[in-house]
Amino acid sequence: GRHKSAPALVQAGVPRPVSLKLLADVLRGLLAEGVSIRGLGQILETLATEAAASTNAGVLIERVRLRLSRQLTYALAQSGSLALHTVDPLIEDALRDALPHKAEGYSAYSVLALPPDQARDIVDAVRRAMADDSGAKTVLVTQPDVRSHLRKLLESELPDVAVLSYPELASEVQVQRRTPVRIARSVG
C-alpha cells in the first residue's frame, strides 16, 4: 500500500487533519467520476494542506481535482487535443439559483433544489450536444462553483459524460469547441 511507499505523506495526511472516513469519502468521490487515484501522493498532499480550511468531502474533492488538472485533462484528450462543450451561462445560473444558501449548510455536494422540468431541460440540452460527438466521450466545461452539481444532475441518466471546470483545463492542451450546451428556447 501507499503507507509503505510514502509513509511520511500518509502520516501527514492521516489521521490528524484528515480522518480515514474523510479520506475514504474523497477517494470514493473521485472514483465515482472516473478520476484515477494512482497519484495518491498528490491527493494526500492536497488533503494535508487543504483539510485545515475545510473538512467537507465535496469541497476537498474539488480542490484535489484542481491539483490533478493535468491528469484530468490528458485522460480525456485525444492526441493532445480536447473536444469539449461549453455550458451556457443561463444553465450555470439556473444551477447556482438552485443551490441552498450558505446559511443552510451549503457544500459542494448539496442537493439541488431544481424544478424537475428545468432538470429535464438541462439533461436534454446535454443529450442534444452529445449528437455532435459521434461516439467519442462527451466532455463539458463549466464554472467551478457549479461543476459538481452539473455532474450530479447528469449522473443517473448520462453517467459517461465528463464535467470539467475551466481551471481544470491544462493550458497546453489544444481545445476543440463543440456544440455548446444550451436549453432550447420556445418561441411564444
PDB file of C-alpha atoms in Angstrom:
ATOM      1  CA  GLY A   1       0.000   0.000   0.000  1.00  0.00           C
ATOM      2  CA  ARG A   2       0.852   3.670  -0.135  1.00  0.00           C
ATOM      3  CA  HIS A   3       1.742   3.643   3.570  1.00  0.00           C
ATOM      4  CA  LYS A   4       4.849   1.583   2.655  1.00  0.00           C
ATOM      5  CA  SER A   5       5.982   3.705  -0.309  1.00  0.00           C
ATOM      6  CA  ALA A   6       5.125   7.134   1.141  1.00  0.00           C
ATOM      7  CA  PRO A   7       4.768   6.762   4.912  1.00  0.00           C
ATOM      8  CA  ALA A   8       5.526  10.441   5.618  1.00  0.00           C
ATOM      9  CA  LEU A   9       2.712  11.548   3.301  1.00  0.00           C
ATOM     10  CA  VAL A  10       0.242   9.130   4.805  1.00  0.00           C
ATOM     11  CA  GLN A  11       1.250  10.214   8.299  1.00  0.00           C
ATOM     12  CA  ALA A  12       0.944  13.915   7.327  1.00  0.00           C
ATOM     13  CA  GLY A  13      -2.466  13.357   5.738  1.00  0.00           C
ATOM     14  CA  VAL A  14      -3.999  10.763   8.051  1.00  0.00           C
ATOM     15  CA  PRO A  15      -5.308  10.727  10.741  1.00  0.00           C
ATOM     16  CA  ARG A  16      -4.664  14.270  12.100  1.00  0.00           C
ATOM     17  CA  PRO A  17      -6.014  16.783   9.609  1.00  0.00           C
ATOM     18  CA  VAL A  18      -7.893  14.151   7.613  1.00  0.00           C
ATOM     19  CA  SER A  19      -9.884  11.353   9.182  1.00  0.00           C
ATOM     20  CA  LEU A  20      -9.890   7.985   7.461  1.00  0.00           C
ATOM     21  CA  LYS A  21     -13.614   8.458   6.797  1.00  0.00           C
ATOM     22  CA  LEU A  22     -12.981  11.807   5.073  1.00  0.00           C
ATOM     23  CA  LEU A  23     -10.113  10.317   3.053  1.00  0.00           C
ATOM     24  CA  ALA A  24     -12.365   7.418   2.011  1.00  0.00           C
ATOM     25  CA  ASP A  25     -15.176   9.848   1.071  1.00  0.00           C
ATOM     26  CA  VAL A  26     -12.800  11.913  -1.074  1.00  0.00           C
ATOM     27  CA  LEU A  27     -11.335   8.853  -2.802  1.00  0.00           C
ATOM     28  CA  ARG A  28     -14.833   7.407  -3.356  1.00  0.00           C
ATOM     29  CA  GLY A  29     -15.989  10.720  -4.851  1.00  0.00           C
ATOM     30  CA  LEU A  30     -13.022  10.861  -7.215  1.00  0.00           C
ATOM     31  CA  LEU A  31     -13.515   7.255  -8.326  1.00  0.00           C
ATOM     32  CA  ALA A  32     -17.248   7.840  -8.863  1.00  0.00           C
ATOM     33  CA  GLU A  33     -16.299  10.392 -11.520  1.00  0.00           C
ATOM     34  CA  GLY A  34     -13.729   8.122 -13.118  1.00  0.00           C
ATOM     35  CA  VAL A  35     -10.722  10.028 -11.722  1.00  0.00           C
ATOM     36  CA  SER A  36      -7.681   7.801 -11.295  1.00  0.00           C
ATOM     37  CA  ILE A  37      -6.340   7.777  -7.744  1.00  0.00           C
ATOM     38  CA  ARG A  38      -2.951   6.380  -8.755  1.00  0.00           C
ATOM     39  CA  GLY A  39      -1.475   9.774  -7.913  1.00  0.00           C
ATOM     40  CA  LEU A  40      -2.290   9.134  -4.267  1.00  0.00           C
ATOM     41  CA  GLY A  41       0.755  11.146  -3.193  1.00  0.00           C
ATOM     42  CA  GLN A  42      -0.665  14.302  -4.796  1.00  0.00           C
ATOM     43  CA  ILE A  43      -4.099  13.563  -3.358  1.00  0.00           C
ATOM     44  CA  LEU A  44      -2.714  13.141   0.174  1.00  0.00           C
ATOM     45  CA  GLU A  45      -0.550  16.277  -0.150  1.00  0.00           C
ATOM     46  CA  THR A  46      -3.587  18.284  -1.222  1.00  0.00           C
ATOM     47  CA  LEU A  47      -5.700  16.912   1.619  1.00  0.00           C
ATOM     48  CA  ALA A  48      -2.935  17.577   4.155  1.00  0.00           C
ATOM     49  CA  THR A  49      -2.780  21.244   3.132  1.00  0.00           C
ATOM     50  CA  GLU A  50      -6.477  21.840   2.428  1.00  0.00           C
ATOM     51  CA  ALA A  51      -8.124  19.934   5.289  1.00  0.00           C
ATOM     52  CA  ALA A  52      -7.273  22.751   7.699  1.00  0.00           C
ATOM     53  CA  ALA A  53      -9.583  25.043   5.692  1.00  0.00           C
ATOM     54  CA  SER A  54     -12.410  22.529   5.147  1.00  0.00           C
ATOM     55  CA  THR A  55     -13.478  19.089   6.304  1.00  0.00           C
ATOM     56  CA  ASN A  56     -16.232  18.911   3.683  1.00  0.00           C
ATOM     57  CA  ALA A  57     -15.593  15.990   1.305  1.00  0.00           C
ATOM     58  CA  GLY A  58     -17.247  17.792  -1.620  1.00  0.00           C
ATOM     59  CA  VAL A  59     -15.065  20.870  -1.218  1.00  0.00           C
ATOM     60  CA  LEU A  60     -11.934  18.739  -0.821  1.00  0.00           C
ATOM     61  CA  ILE A  61     -12.786  16.693  -3.930  1.00  0.00           C
ATOM     62  CA  GLU A  62     -12.912  19.930  -5.945  1.00  0.00           C
ATOM     63  CA  ARG A  63      -9.533  21.029  -4.516  1.00  0.00           C
ATOM     64  CA  VAL A  64      -7.973  17.643  -5.338  1.00  0.00           C
ATOM     65  CA  ARG A  65      -9.427  17.819  -8.869  1.00  0.00           C
ATOM     66  CA  LEU A  66      -7.716  21.205  -9.334  1.00  0.00           C
ATOM     67  CA  ARG A  67      -4.428  19.713  -8.206  1.00  0.00           C
ATOM     68  CA  LEU A  68      -4.920  16.824 -10.669  1.00  0.00           C
ATOM     69  CA  SER A  69      -5.987  19.126 -13.529  1.00  0.00           C
ATOM     70  CA  ARG A  70      -3.283  17.973 -15.974  1.00  0.00           C
ATOM     71  CA  GLN A  71      -4.131  14.325 -15.269  1.00  0.00           C
ATOM     72  CA  LEU A  72      -7.860  15.029 -15.726  1.00  0.00           C
ATOM     73  CA  THR A  73      -7.338  16.886 -18.995  1.00  0.00           C
ATOM     74  CA  TYR A  74      -4.938  14.353 -20.518  1.00  0.00           C
ATOM     75  CA  ALA A  75      -7.164  11.417 -19.533  1.00  0.00           C
ATOM     76  CA  LEU A  76      -9.896  12.962 -21.719  1.00  0.00           C
ATOM     77  CA  ALA A  77      -7.745  14.386 -24.532  1.00  0.00           C
ATOM     78  CA  GLN A  78      -7.171  12.549 -27.798  1.00  0.00           C
ATOM     79  CA  SER A  79      -3.575  13.080 -29.048  1.00  0.00           C
ATOM     80  CA  GLY A  80      -3.102  16.429 -27.288  1.00  0.00           C
ATOM     81  CA  SER A  81      -6.498  17.795 -28.264  1.00  0.00           C
ATOM     82  CA  LEU A  82      -9.614  18.019 -26.107  1.00  0.00           C
ATOM     83  CA  ALA A  83     -13.045  18.271 -27.730  1.00  0.00           C
ATOM     84  CA  LEU A  84     -15.486  19.853 -25.321  1.00  0.00           C
ATOM     85  CA  HIS A  85     -18.849  21.559 -24.994  1.00  0.00           C
ATOM     86  CA  THR A  86     -19.174  24.819 -23.102  1.00  0.00           C
ATOM     87  CA  VAL A  87     -22.208  25.167 -20.855  1.00  0.00           C
ATOM     88  CA  ASP A  88     -24.475  28.169 -21.449  1.00  0.00           C
ATOM     89  CA  PRO A  89     -24.264  30.768 -18.644  1.00  0.00           C
ATOM     90  CA  LEU A  90     -28.071  30.572 -18.302  1.00  0.00           C
ATOM     91  CA  ILE A  91     -27.745  26.897 -17.306  1.00  0.00           C
ATOM     92  CA  GLU A  92     -24.952  27.772 -14.867  1.00  0.00           C
ATOM     93  CA  ASP A  93     -27.150  30.496 -13.348  1.00  0.00           C
ATOM     94  CA  ALA A  94     -30.078  28.065 -13.018  1.00  0.00           C
ATOM     95  CA  LEU A  95     -27.811  25.621 -11.156  1.00  0.00           C
ATOM     96  CA  ARG A  96     -26.473  28.411  -8.944  1.00  0.00           C
ATOM     97  CA  ASP A  97     -30.012  29.576  -8.138  1.00  0.00           C
ATOM     98  CA  ALA A  98     -30.956  26.019  -7.142  1.00  0.00           C
ATOM     99  CA  LEU A  99     -28.171  25.721  -4.567  1.00  0.00           C
ATOM    100  CA  PRO A 100     -29.060  26.011  -0.913  1.00  0.00           C
ATOM    101  CA  HIS A 101     -27.743  29.210   0.670  1.00  0.00           C
ATOM    102  CA  LYS A 102     -24.547  29.058   2.708  1.00  0.00           C
ATOM    103  CA  ALA A 103     -26.542  29.606   5.895  1.00  0.00           C
ATOM    104  CA  GLU A 104     -28.393  26.363   5.184  1.00  0.00           C
ATOM    105  CA  GLY A 105     -25.220  24.303   5.231  1.00  0.00           C
ATOM    106  CA  TYR A 106     -24.095  24.547   1.617  1.00  0.00           C
ATOM    107  CA  SER A 107     -21.495  22.061   0.457  1.00  0.00           C
ATOM    108  CA  ALA A 108     -20.054  21.178  -2.932  1.00  0.00           C
ATOM    109  CA  TYR A 109     -22.363  18.152  -2.910  1.00  0.00           C
ATOM    110  CA  SER A 110     -25.534  19.728  -1.553  1.00  0.00           C
ATOM    111  CA  VAL A 111     -28.789  18.662  -3.152  1.00  0.00           C
ATOM    112  CA  LEU A 112     -30.030  20.996  -5.866  1.00  0.00           C
ATOM    113  CA  ALA A 113     -33.485  22.471  -5.432  1.00  0.00           C
ATOM    114  CA  LEU A 114     -34.031  22.398  -9.194  1.00  0.00           C
ATOM    115  CA  PRO A 115     -37.570  22.101 -10.554  1.00  0.00           C
ATOM    116  CA  PRO A 116     -37.963  18.730 -12.361  1.00  0.00           C
ATOM    117  CA  ASP A 117     -38.824  20.341 -15.716  1.00  0.00           C
ATOM    118  CA  GLN A 118     -35.705  22.514 -15.540  1.00  0.00           C
ATOM    119  CA  ALA A 119     -33.556  19.495 -14.653  1.00  0.00           C
ATOM    120  CA  ARG A 120     -35.044  17.590 -17.610  1.00  0.00           C
ATOM    121  CA  ASP A 121     -34.357  20.555 -19.936  1.00  0.00           C
ATOM    122  CA  ILE A 122     -30.699  20.609 -18.886  1.00  0.00           C
ATOM    123  CA  VAL A 123     -30.269  16.833 -19.380  1.00  0.00           C
ATOM    124  CA  ASP A 124     -31.987  17.115 -22.801  1.00  0.00           C
ATOM    125  CA  ALA A 125     -29.669  20.000 -23.746  1.00  0.00           C
ATOM    126  CA  VAL A 126     -26.649  17.825 -22.940  1.00  0.00           C
ATOM    127  CA  ARG A 127     -28.138  14.960 -24.986  1.00  0.00           C
ATOM    128  CA  ARG A 128     -28.556  17.287 -27.996  1.00  0.00           C
ATOM    129  CA  ALA A 129     -24.961  18.469 -27.709  1.00  0.00           C
ATOM    130  CA  MET A 130     -23.778  14.840 -27.480  1.00  0.00           C
ATOM    131  CA  ALA A 131     -25.068  14.200 -31.006  1.00  0.00           C
ATOM    132  CA  ASP A 132     -22.041  16.238 -32.155  1.00  0.00           C
ATOM    133  CA  ASP A 133     -19.607  13.782 -30.554  1.00  0.00           C
ATOM    134  CA  SER A 134     -20.215  10.830 -32.896  1.00  0.00           C
ATOM    135  CA  GLY A 135     -19.413   8.178 -30.307  1.00  0.00           C
ATOM    136  CA  ALA A 136     -16.463   9.989 -28.700  1.00  0.00           C
ATOM    137  CA  LYS A 137     -16.511  10.710 -24.950  1.00  0.00           C
ATOM    138  CA  THR A 138     -18.602  13.776 -24.185  1.00  0.00           C
ATOM    139  CA  VAL A 139     -16.784  16.417 -22.153  1.00  0.00           C
ATOM    140  CA  LEU A 140     -18.471  19.520 -20.752  1.00  0.00           C
ATOM    141  CA  VAL A 141     -16.710  22.552 -19.276  1.00  0.00           C
ATOM    142  CA  THR A 142     -18.376  24.892 -16.811  1.00  0.00           C
ATOM    143  CA  GLN A 143     -17.669  27.275 -13.946  1.00  0.00           C
ATOM    144  CA  PRO A 144     -16.049  25.723 -10.846  1.00  0.00           C
ATOM    145  CA  ASP A 145     -18.891  26.606  -8.463  1.00  0.00           C
ATOM    146  CA  VAL A 146     -21.445  24.560 -10.423  1.00  0.00           C
ATOM    147  CA  ARG A 147     -19.232  21.743 -11.819  1.00  0.00           C
ATOM    148  CA  SER A 148     -20.035  19.125  -9.175  1.00  0.00           C
ATOM    149  CA  HIS A 149     -23.749  19.982  -9.246  1.00  0.00           C
ATOM    150  CA  LEU A 150     -23.986  19.607 -13.021  1.00  0.00           C
ATOM    151  CA  ARG A 151     -22.136  16.279 -12.774  1.00  0.00           C
ATOM    152  CA  LYS A 152     -24.538  15.109 -10.047  1.00  0.00           C
ATOM    153  CA  LEU A 153     -27.534  16.137 -12.168  1.00  0.00           C
ATOM    154  CA  LEU A 154     -26.277  14.126 -15.161  1.00  0.00           C
ATOM    155  CA  GLU A 155     -25.019  11.141 -13.165  1.00  0.00           C
ATOM    156  CA  SER A 156     -28.059   8.861 -13.353  1.00  0.00           C
ATOM    157  CA  GLU A 157     -29.054   9.407 -16.990  1.00  0.00           C
ATOM    158  CA  LEU A 158     -25.697  10.285 -18.582  1.00  0.00           C
ATOM    159  CA  PRO A 159     -23.063   8.622 -16.385  1.00  0.00           C
ATOM    160  CA  ASP A 160     -20.338   8.710 -19.054  1.00  0.00           C
ATOM    161  CA  VAL A 161     -20.390  12.485 -19.535  1.00  0.00           C
ATOM    162  CA  ALA A 162     -17.290  14.116 -18.031  1.00  0.00           C
ATOM    163  CA  VAL A 163     -17.698  17.568 -16.492  1.00  0.00           C
ATOM    164  CA  LEU A 164     -14.613  19.741 -16.039  1.00  0.00           C
ATOM    165  CA  SER A 165     -14.313  23.257 -14.678  1.00  0.00           C
ATOM    166  CA  TYR A 166     -12.339  25.901 -16.577  1.00  0.00           C
ATOM    167  CA  PRO A 167      -9.446  25.904 -14.050  1.00  0.00           C
ATOM    168  CA  GLU A 168      -9.109  22.107 -14.512  1.00  0.00           C
ATOM    169  CA  LEU A 169      -8.156  22.513 -18.189  1.00  0.00           C
ATOM    170  CA  ALA A 170      -4.405  22.090 -18.696  1.00  0.00           C
ATOM    171  CA  SER A 171      -3.202  25.188 -20.564  1.00  0.00           C
ATOM    172  CA  GLU A 172      -1.026  23.288 -23.036  1.00  0.00           C
ATOM    173  CA  VAL A 173      -3.857  21.137 -24.390  1.00  0.00           C
ATOM    174  CA  GLN A 174      -5.478  22.309 -27.591  1.00  0.00           C
ATOM    175  CA  VAL A 175      -9.240  22.755 -27.181  1.00  0.00           C
ATOM    176  CA  GLN A 176     -11.754  21.974 -29.926  1.00  0.00           C
ATOM    177  CA  ARG A 177     -15.066  23.615 -29.135  1.00  0.00           C
ATOM    178  CA  ARG A 178     -18.110  21.522 -29.933  1.00  0.00           C
ATOM    179  CA  THR A 179     -21.783  22.456 -29.887  1.00  0.00           C
ATOM    180  CA  PRO A 180     -22.476  24.493 -26.715  1.00  0.00           C
ATOM    181  CA  VAL A 181     -24.971  23.065 -24.226  1.00  0.00           C
ATOM    182  CA  ARG A 182     -28.000  25.347 -24.399  1.00  0.00           C
ATOM    183  CA  ILE A 183     -31.595  24.965 -23.365  1.00  0.00           C
ATOM    184  CA  ALA A 184     -33.899  25.234 -26.387  1.00  0.00           C
ATOM    185  CA  ARG A 185     -35.912  28.378 -26.057  1.00  0.00           C
ATOM    186  CA  SER A 186     -39.550  28.155 -27.005  1.00  0.00           C
ATOM    187  CA  VAL A 187     -40.841  30.883 -29.275  1.00  0.00           C
ATOM    188  CA  GLY A 188     -44.049  32.312 -27.878  1.00  0.00           C
TER     189      GLY A 188
END
